[in-house]
Amino acid sequence: MWMSFFLCTFAATYQSSLITYQFVMGLFDFFKKKNQENKETLDKGLEKTKTSVFDKLARAVAGKSKVDEDVLDNLEEVLITSDVGVDTTLKIIKRIEERVARDKYVSTSELNTILKEEIAALLEHTDKPSQEETSGAPYVILVVGVNGVGKTTTIGKLAWQFKQAGKKVYLGAADTFRAAAVEQLVIWGERVGVPVIKQQMGSDPASVAFDTLQSAKANGADVVLIDTAGRLHNKVGLMNELKKIKDVMKKVLPGAPDEVLLVLDGSTGQNAFEQAKQFAAVTQITSLAITKLDGTAKGGVVIGISDQLQVPVKYIGLGEGMEDLQLFDPKAFVDSLFKN
C-alpha cells in the first residue's frame, strides 16, 4: 500500500513539474521567436556601446601589426572603461595572452574575432534556461531592484509579452512603501489588461503577495509577477522583508517563488554591478533584467555582471516600446556588439 501511495505521489509530482517545465520552455521559445524578429532593435539598442568599443579598440591597436604587451595593456584599458569590470577584464586578457603564447603570432586584425570568441565563451552559461523544480501553475516571479531602475516598467512589459503569448497574468503591488509604485503598477495593469492585486499604502508586502497568489491560483492564472520595494539603505530590513514574502508565498504554493528577477539599470555601469552584489548578498537571485541599454555606451556591464555573479541575464531593455524588452540571447548580443 505504501509503495503504491509513493508511486502515485511521485507520478503526480513529476507530471506537475513536467507540465510547468514545458510551460516555462514554451514562454522561452515565444521570447526566442520574438527576438529573431527584433534583431534590428538589438543592433540599434547597442549602437552607442558598439561605437564606443570599436573607437577605443581602433586606438588600442593603432600603429601595431601584432598583438603584443602594449596592445594587451591598451585592450585592458578599453574593457575596463567600457564597464566590463576589472575582474572580468583580467580574465579576458589572460585568455588572450594564453592564445598569443600558444599561437606565437597573432595579428591585430584578428583581435576583434578573438575578443568576440572569448566574450561569447564567458556568456555561454546565460544561454541555459533554468530547469529547477517549480511550484506548479501559476509560475511566480518575484521582482526586486532599487527604485528608478525600471523595475515596474519591466514588470508591465513582461505582463504584456506573457499576455501576447496567451497566458493569464496577475500582478501583485507589494511595493507598499511608495504610493507612486502602486499607482504606476495599476496604470500598467490597466494598459496591459491584467488584474493588479493591491492594498493600502504601508500595508504588509507579504500580505499583498499572499492575496495575489491566492487570487491568481483561484482564477487559474498562468503567471504572477510580484513587485517589491527597492530599499538598500537598510539591508537587514530588506532581507527580512523578502524572506517574509517568500515564506508567505509558500503557504499558497510550496515551491514559490519560481524565479527571483533582479532588475538593473545598465546606464549606471559599475553602479549596477554593485547593486547586483548587494542584492545577491541579501536574497537568492536567479535571473537578471538589464534595462536602458539603448541610451548608454555602458553595455559592457552585461558581460561583467553575468560573469562575476554567475547569474543568467534573462532580459535586456532596448527602448521604450513593449516589444523592446527582449529575452537575452548571448550569441545575438555578441554578434551585434561586433557587427561592423
Short mmCIF file of C-alpha atoms in Angstrom, two decimals:
data_model
loop_
_atom_site.label_atom_id
_atom_site.label_comp_id
_atom_site.label_asym_id
_atom_site.label_seq_id
_atom_site.Cartn_x
_atom_site.Cartn_y
_atom_site.Cartn_z
CA MET A 1 0.00 0.00 0.00
CA TRP A 2 2.78 2.43 0.93
CA MET A 3 4.64 1.62 -2.27
CA SER A 4 1.51 2.30 -4.31
CA PHE A 5 0.96 5.60 -2.48
CA PHE A 6 4.61 6.60 -3.07
CA LEU A 7 4.43 5.79 -6.77
CA CYS A 8 1.18 7.75 -7.21
CA THR A 9 2.61 10.74 -5.34
CA PHE A 10 5.85 10.62 -7.34
CA ALA A 11 3.94 10.38 -10.61
CA ALA A 12 1.73 13.36 -9.71
CA THR A 13 4.73 15.45 -8.64
CA TYR A 14 6.70 14.50 -11.74
CA GLN A 15 3.78 15.32 -14.04
CA SER A 16 3.25 18.70 -12.31
CA SER A 17 6.95 19.56 -12.68
CA LEU A 18 6.94 18.38 -16.29
CA ILE A 19 3.88 20.48 -17.16
CA THR A 20 5.41 23.55 -15.52
CA TYR A 21 8.77 22.94 -17.21
CA GLN A 22 7.03 22.65 -20.57
CA PHE A 23 5.16 25.88 -19.80
CA VAL A 24 8.40 27.71 -18.96
CA MET A 25 10.06 26.35 -22.10
CA GLY A 26 7.01 27.47 -24.09
CA LEU A 27 7.49 31.01 -22.81
CA PHE A 28 11.22 30.78 -23.54
CA ASP A 29 10.51 29.66 -27.12
CA PHE A 30 7.99 32.50 -27.54
CA PHE A 31 10.56 35.10 -26.50
CA LYS A 32 13.20 33.46 -28.70
CA LYS A 33 10.90 33.77 -31.69
CA LYS A 34 10.21 37.42 -30.86
CA ASN A 35 13.96 38.05 -30.61
CA GLN A 36 14.50 36.72 -34.12
CA GLU A 37 12.00 39.32 -35.29
CA ASN A 38 13.79 42.07 -33.37
CA LYS A 39 17.45 41.81 -34.43
CA GLU A 40 17.26 45.36 -35.76
CA THR A 41 16.14 46.56 -32.33
CA LEU A 42 19.13 44.83 -30.77
CA ASP A 43 21.57 46.38 -33.25
CA LYS A 44 20.08 49.81 -32.75
CA GLY A 45 19.94 49.42 -28.96
CA LEU A 46 23.63 48.54 -28.73
CA GLU A 47 24.77 51.20 -31.20
CA LYS A 48 26.27 53.55 -28.58
CA THR A 49 28.13 50.74 -26.82
CA LYS A 50 29.38 49.30 -30.11
CA THR A 51 30.61 52.68 -31.39
CA SER A 52 32.42 53.36 -28.13
CA VAL A 53 34.10 49.93 -28.00
CA PHE A 54 35.23 49.97 -31.65
CA ASP A 55 36.57 53.51 -31.40
CA LYS A 56 38.61 52.51 -28.35
CA LEU A 57 39.82 49.28 -29.99
CA ALA A 58 40.97 51.18 -33.05
CA ARG A 59 43.07 53.45 -30.85
CA ALA A 60 44.39 50.46 -28.88
CA VAL A 61 45.92 48.81 -31.96
CA ALA A 62 46.91 51.96 -33.86
CA GLY A 63 50.32 51.50 -35.49
CA LYS A 64 50.58 47.85 -34.40
CA SER A 65 50.64 44.81 -36.64
CA LYS A 66 50.64 42.12 -33.96
CA VAL A 67 49.17 41.65 -30.50
CA ASP A 68 51.95 42.38 -28.03
CA GLU A 69 52.19 43.53 -24.41
CA ASP A 70 51.38 47.13 -25.30
CA VAL A 71 48.28 46.11 -27.22
CA LEU A 72 47.12 43.93 -24.34
CA ASP A 73 47.65 46.80 -21.90
CA ASN A 74 45.62 49.06 -24.15
CA LEU A 75 42.93 46.39 -24.54
CA GLU A 76 42.70 46.08 -20.78
CA GLU A 77 42.01 49.80 -20.56
CA VAL A 78 39.39 49.54 -23.32
CA LEU A 79 37.45 46.83 -21.49
CA ILE A 80 37.60 48.49 -18.09
CA THR A 81 36.47 51.85 -19.47
CA SER A 82 33.65 50.02 -21.30
CA ASP A 83 32.31 48.92 -17.89
CA VAL A 84 33.15 45.25 -18.35
CA GLY A 85 34.66 45.34 -14.84
CA VAL A 86 38.17 44.72 -13.56
CA ASP A 87 37.88 41.02 -12.66
CA THR A 88 36.17 40.03 -15.91
CA THR A 89 38.61 42.17 -17.92
CA LEU A 90 41.60 40.42 -16.33
CA LYS A 91 40.02 37.06 -17.11
CA ILE A 92 39.59 38.02 -20.78
CA ILE A 93 43.13 39.41 -21.03
CA LYS A 94 44.56 36.24 -19.50
CA ARG A 95 42.74 34.08 -22.05
CA ILE A 96 44.01 36.22 -24.94
CA GLU A 97 47.57 36.10 -23.51
CA GLU A 98 47.36 32.30 -23.50
CA ARG A 99 46.24 32.29 -27.13
CA VAL A 100 49.05 34.65 -28.13
CA ALA A 101 51.60 32.48 -26.31
CA ARG A 102 50.23 29.32 -27.94
CA ASP A 103 49.94 30.67 -31.47
CA LYS A 104 53.22 32.65 -31.25
CA TYR A 105 51.93 35.31 -33.64
CA VAL A 106 48.50 36.96 -33.56
CA SER A 107 47.85 39.93 -35.82
CA THR A 108 45.92 42.93 -34.60
CA SER A 109 43.42 42.30 -37.41
CA GLU A 110 42.49 39.06 -35.63
CA LEU A 111 41.93 40.79 -32.28
CA ASN A 112 38.24 41.56 -32.83
CA THR A 113 37.49 37.93 -33.70
CA ILE A 114 39.46 36.62 -30.71
CA LEU A 115 37.82 39.11 -28.35
CA LYS A 116 34.38 38.16 -29.68
CA GLU A 117 35.10 34.46 -29.12
CA GLU A 118 36.33 34.99 -25.56
CA ILE A 119 33.35 37.15 -24.58
CA ALA A 120 30.97 34.61 -26.12
CA ALA A 121 32.65 31.88 -24.06
CA LEU A 122 32.12 33.89 -20.87
CA LEU A 123 28.42 34.29 -21.64
CA GLU A 124 27.78 30.64 -22.52
CA HIS A 125 26.09 29.85 -19.19
CA THR A 126 23.43 32.52 -19.81
CA ASP A 127 22.02 30.55 -22.74
CA LYS A 128 20.78 27.76 -20.50
CA PRO A 129 17.21 28.28 -19.20
CA SER A 130 16.57 27.18 -15.65
CA GLN A 131 15.42 23.59 -15.20
CA GLU A 132 14.87 23.86 -11.48
CA GLU A 133 11.73 22.33 -9.96
CA THR A 134 8.92 24.85 -9.95
CA SER A 135 5.85 25.38 -7.80
CA GLY A 136 3.31 24.46 -10.45
CA ALA A 137 0.81 26.86 -12.01
CA PRO A 138 0.88 29.75 -11.67
CA TYR A 139 4.54 30.44 -12.38
CA VAL A 140 5.63 33.03 -9.79
CA ILE A 141 8.27 35.70 -10.45
CA LEU A 142 9.40 37.87 -7.53
CA VAL A 143 10.84 41.08 -8.97
CA VAL A 144 13.45 43.05 -6.99
CA GLY A 145 15.61 46.11 -7.63
CA VAL A 146 16.19 49.63 -6.38
CA ASN A 147 13.86 52.48 -7.26
CA GLY A 148 14.47 54.13 -10.62
CA VAL A 149 15.96 51.17 -12.50
CA GLY A 150 12.79 50.49 -14.49
CA LYS A 151 11.51 47.69 -12.26
CA THR A 152 7.79 48.44 -12.52
CA THR A 153 8.09 49.22 -16.24
CA THR A 154 9.83 45.88 -16.76
CA ILE A 155 7.00 44.12 -14.93
CA GLY A 156 4.47 45.86 -17.18
CA LYS A 157 6.33 44.92 -20.35
CA LEU A 158 6.71 41.31 -19.20
CA ALA A 159 2.99 41.17 -18.37
CA TRP A 160 2.19 42.41 -21.88
CA GLN A 161 4.51 39.91 -23.53
CA PHE A 162 3.21 37.00 -21.44
CA LYS A 163 -0.32 38.02 -22.37
CA GLN A 164 0.71 38.15 -26.03
CA ALA A 165 1.88 34.56 -25.57
CA GLY A 166 -1.67 33.64 -24.50
CA LYS A 167 -1.01 33.48 -20.76
CA LYS A 168 -3.28 34.68 -17.98
CA VAL A 169 -1.27 37.13 -15.87
CA TYR A 170 -1.71 38.60 -12.38
CA LEU A 171 0.33 41.44 -10.86
CA GLY A 172 0.98 41.99 -7.15
CA ALA A 173 1.73 45.53 -5.89
CA ALA A 174 3.91 44.56 -2.92
CA ASP A 175 5.97 47.78 -3.03
CA THR A 176 3.72 49.37 -0.44
CA PHE A 177 6.46 51.74 0.74
CA ARG A 178 5.75 54.20 -2.10
CA ALA A 179 2.26 55.18 -3.21
CA ALA A 180 3.67 56.06 -6.64
CA ALA A 181 4.87 52.47 -7.11
CA VAL A 182 1.38 51.06 -6.54
CA GLU A 183 -0.19 53.68 -8.79
CA GLN A 184 2.33 53.01 -11.55
CA LEU A 185 1.68 49.26 -11.42
CA VAL A 186 -2.09 49.84 -11.53
CA ILE A 187 -1.63 52.02 -14.65
CA TRP A 188 0.40 49.25 -16.26
CA GLY A 189 -2.26 46.71 -15.31
CA GLU A 190 -4.95 48.82 -17.00
CA ARG A 191 -2.77 49.39 -20.06
CA VAL A 192 -2.00 45.71 -20.49
CA GLY A 193 -5.41 44.49 -19.37
CA VAL A 194 -4.36 42.31 -16.44
CA PRO A 195 -5.55 42.30 -12.79
CA VAL A 196 -3.46 44.06 -10.13
CA ILE A 197 -3.82 42.98 -6.51
CA LYS A 198 -3.09 45.83 -4.10
CA GLN A 199 -3.69 47.08 -0.58
CA GLN A 200 -3.38 50.44 1.12
CA MET A 201 -0.01 52.18 1.23
CA GLY A 202 2.03 50.97 4.18
CA SER A 203 0.39 47.54 4.20
CA ASP A 204 2.45 44.44 4.85
CA PRO A 205 4.08 43.48 1.50
CA ALA A 206 3.86 39.80 2.43
CA SER A 207 0.10 40.17 2.86
CA VAL A 208 -0.15 41.60 -0.67
CA ALA A 209 1.90 38.70 -2.04
CA PHE A 210 -0.33 36.21 -0.20
CA ASP A 211 -3.53 37.78 -1.56
CA THR A 212 -2.07 37.90 -5.08
CA LEU A 213 -1.13 34.23 -5.14
CA GLN A 214 -4.44 33.15 -3.61
CA SER A 215 -6.42 35.14 -6.18
CA ALA A 216 -4.19 34.04 -9.06
CA LYS A 217 -4.43 30.39 -8.09
CA ALA A 218 -8.20 30.54 -7.60
CA ASN A 219 -8.70 32.14 -11.01
CA GLY A 220 -6.40 29.86 -12.97
CA ALA A 221 -3.59 32.31 -13.69
CA ASP A 222 -0.51 31.13 -15.58
CA VAL A 223 1.98 33.80 -14.45
CA VAL A 224 2.25 36.01 -11.37
CA LEU A 225 4.64 38.97 -11.17
CA ILE A 226 5.20 40.45 -7.70
CA ASP A 227 6.67 43.96 -7.40
CA THR A 228 8.72 44.70 -4.25
CA ALA A 229 10.27 47.72 -2.55
CA GLY A 230 13.78 48.66 -3.63
CA ARG A 231 15.35 49.93 -0.43
CA LEU A 232 19.02 49.09 0.00
CA HIS A 233 19.87 51.54 2.79
CA ASN A 234 18.66 49.01 5.34
CA LYS A 235 19.90 45.61 4.17
CA VAL A 236 18.66 43.77 7.26
CA GLY A 237 15.18 45.20 6.80
CA LEU A 238 15.17 44.32 3.10
CA MET A 239 16.39 40.78 3.77
CA ASN A 240 13.71 40.24 6.42
CA GLU A 241 11.01 41.65 4.16
CA LEU A 242 11.95 39.46 1.20
CA LYS A 243 12.23 36.38 3.42
CA LYS A 244 8.78 37.04 4.87
CA ILE A 245 7.31 37.46 1.37
CA LYS A 246 8.84 34.14 0.29
CA ASP A 247 7.65 32.34 3.43
CA VAL A 248 4.10 33.60 3.00
CA MET A 249 4.10 32.65 -0.70
CA LYS A 250 4.96 29.07 0.21
CA LYS A 251 1.74 28.81 2.24
CA VAL A 252 -0.15 29.13 -1.04
CA LEU A 253 2.36 27.47 -3.40
CA PRO A 254 5.08 25.45 -1.61
CA GLY A 255 7.66 25.98 -4.37
CA ALA A 256 7.11 29.71 -4.84
CA PRO A 257 8.71 31.89 -6.00
CA ASP A 258 9.89 30.05 -9.08
CA GLU A 259 12.16 32.91 -10.05
CA VAL A 260 13.72 35.95 -8.33
CA LEU A 261 14.36 38.50 -11.07
CA LEU A 262 16.72 41.39 -10.28
CA VAL A 263 16.23 44.48 -12.46
CA LEU A 264 19.29 46.70 -13.03
CA ASP A 265 19.80 49.97 -14.90
CA GLY A 266 22.52 49.31 -17.50
CA SER A 267 23.19 53.03 -17.96
CA THR A 268 24.67 53.22 -14.46
CA GLY A 269 27.58 50.95 -15.44
CA GLN A 270 29.53 49.66 -12.46
CA ASN A 271 26.90 51.01 -10.05
CA ALA A 272 24.56 48.37 -11.47
CA PHE A 273 27.17 45.73 -10.67
CA GLU A 274 27.43 46.99 -7.08
CA GLN A 275 23.65 46.86 -6.71
CA ALA A 276 23.64 43.31 -8.06
CA LYS A 277 26.23 42.24 -5.49
CA GLN A 278 24.28 43.86 -2.65
CA PHE A 279 21.00 42.21 -3.64
CA ALA A 280 22.74 38.86 -4.12
CA ALA A 281 24.01 39.21 -0.54
CA VAL A 282 20.51 39.52 0.92
CA THR A 283 18.48 37.15 -1.27
CA GLN A 284 18.98 34.39 -3.82
CA ILE A 285 18.84 35.94 -7.29
CA THR A 286 18.02 33.50 -10.08
CA SER A 287 17.88 35.82 -13.11
CA LEU A 288 18.65 39.38 -14.22
CA ALA A 289 16.99 42.01 -16.38
CA ILE A 290 19.26 44.84 -17.52
CA THR A 291 17.37 47.90 -18.73
CA LYS A 292 18.08 51.16 -20.61
CA LEU A 293 20.90 49.76 -22.75
CA ASP A 294 19.73 51.76 -25.76
CA GLY A 295 20.66 55.10 -24.18
CA THR A 296 24.15 54.26 -22.97
CA ALA A 297 27.65 53.31 -24.09
CA LYS A 298 28.00 51.15 -20.97
CA GLY A 299 26.53 47.94 -22.40
CA GLY A 300 29.74 46.13 -21.45
CA VAL A 301 28.32 45.88 -17.94
CA VAL A 302 26.16 42.98 -19.18
CA ILE A 303 29.33 40.92 -19.69
CA GLY A 304 30.84 41.73 -16.29
CA ILE A 305 27.67 41.21 -14.25
CA SER A 306 26.88 37.91 -15.95
CA ASP A 307 30.44 36.63 -15.50
CA GLN A 308 31.02 37.75 -11.91
CA LEU A 309 27.64 36.81 -10.43
CA GLN A 310 27.20 33.64 -12.50
CA VAL A 311 23.50 34.53 -12.61
CA PRO A 312 21.94 34.41 -16.08
CA VAL A 313 20.93 37.67 -17.74
CA LYS A 314 17.42 36.80 -18.90
CA TYR A 315 16.11 40.06 -20.33
CA ILE A 316 17.59 43.27 -21.74
CA GLY A 317 15.77 46.56 -22.25
CA LEU A 318 16.48 48.29 -25.57
CA GLY A 319 13.84 51.02 -25.74
CA GLU A 320 10.51 52.36 -24.55
CA GLY A 321 8.27 50.05 -26.59
CA MET A 322 6.56 46.99 -25.13
CA GLU A 323 8.49 44.74 -27.52
CA ASP A 324 11.81 46.41 -26.69
CA LEU A 325 12.26 44.20 -23.63
CA GLN A 326 13.94 41.17 -25.18
CA LEU A 327 14.97 37.76 -23.97
CA PHE A 328 18.75 37.92 -23.73
CA ASP A 329 20.41 35.85 -26.43
CA PRO A 330 24.18 35.87 -25.68
CA LYS A 331 25.14 34.83 -29.22
CA ALA A 332 22.98 37.54 -30.78
CA PHE A 333 24.28 40.05 -28.24
CA VAL A 334 27.93 39.34 -29.07
CA ASP A 335 27.25 39.19 -32.82
CA SER A 336 25.53 42.57 -32.66
CA LEU A 337 28.26 44.08 -30.49
CA PHE A 338 30.96 43.12 -33.00
CA LYS A 339 28.97 43.73 -36.19
CA ASN A 340 30.78 46.17 -38.48
#
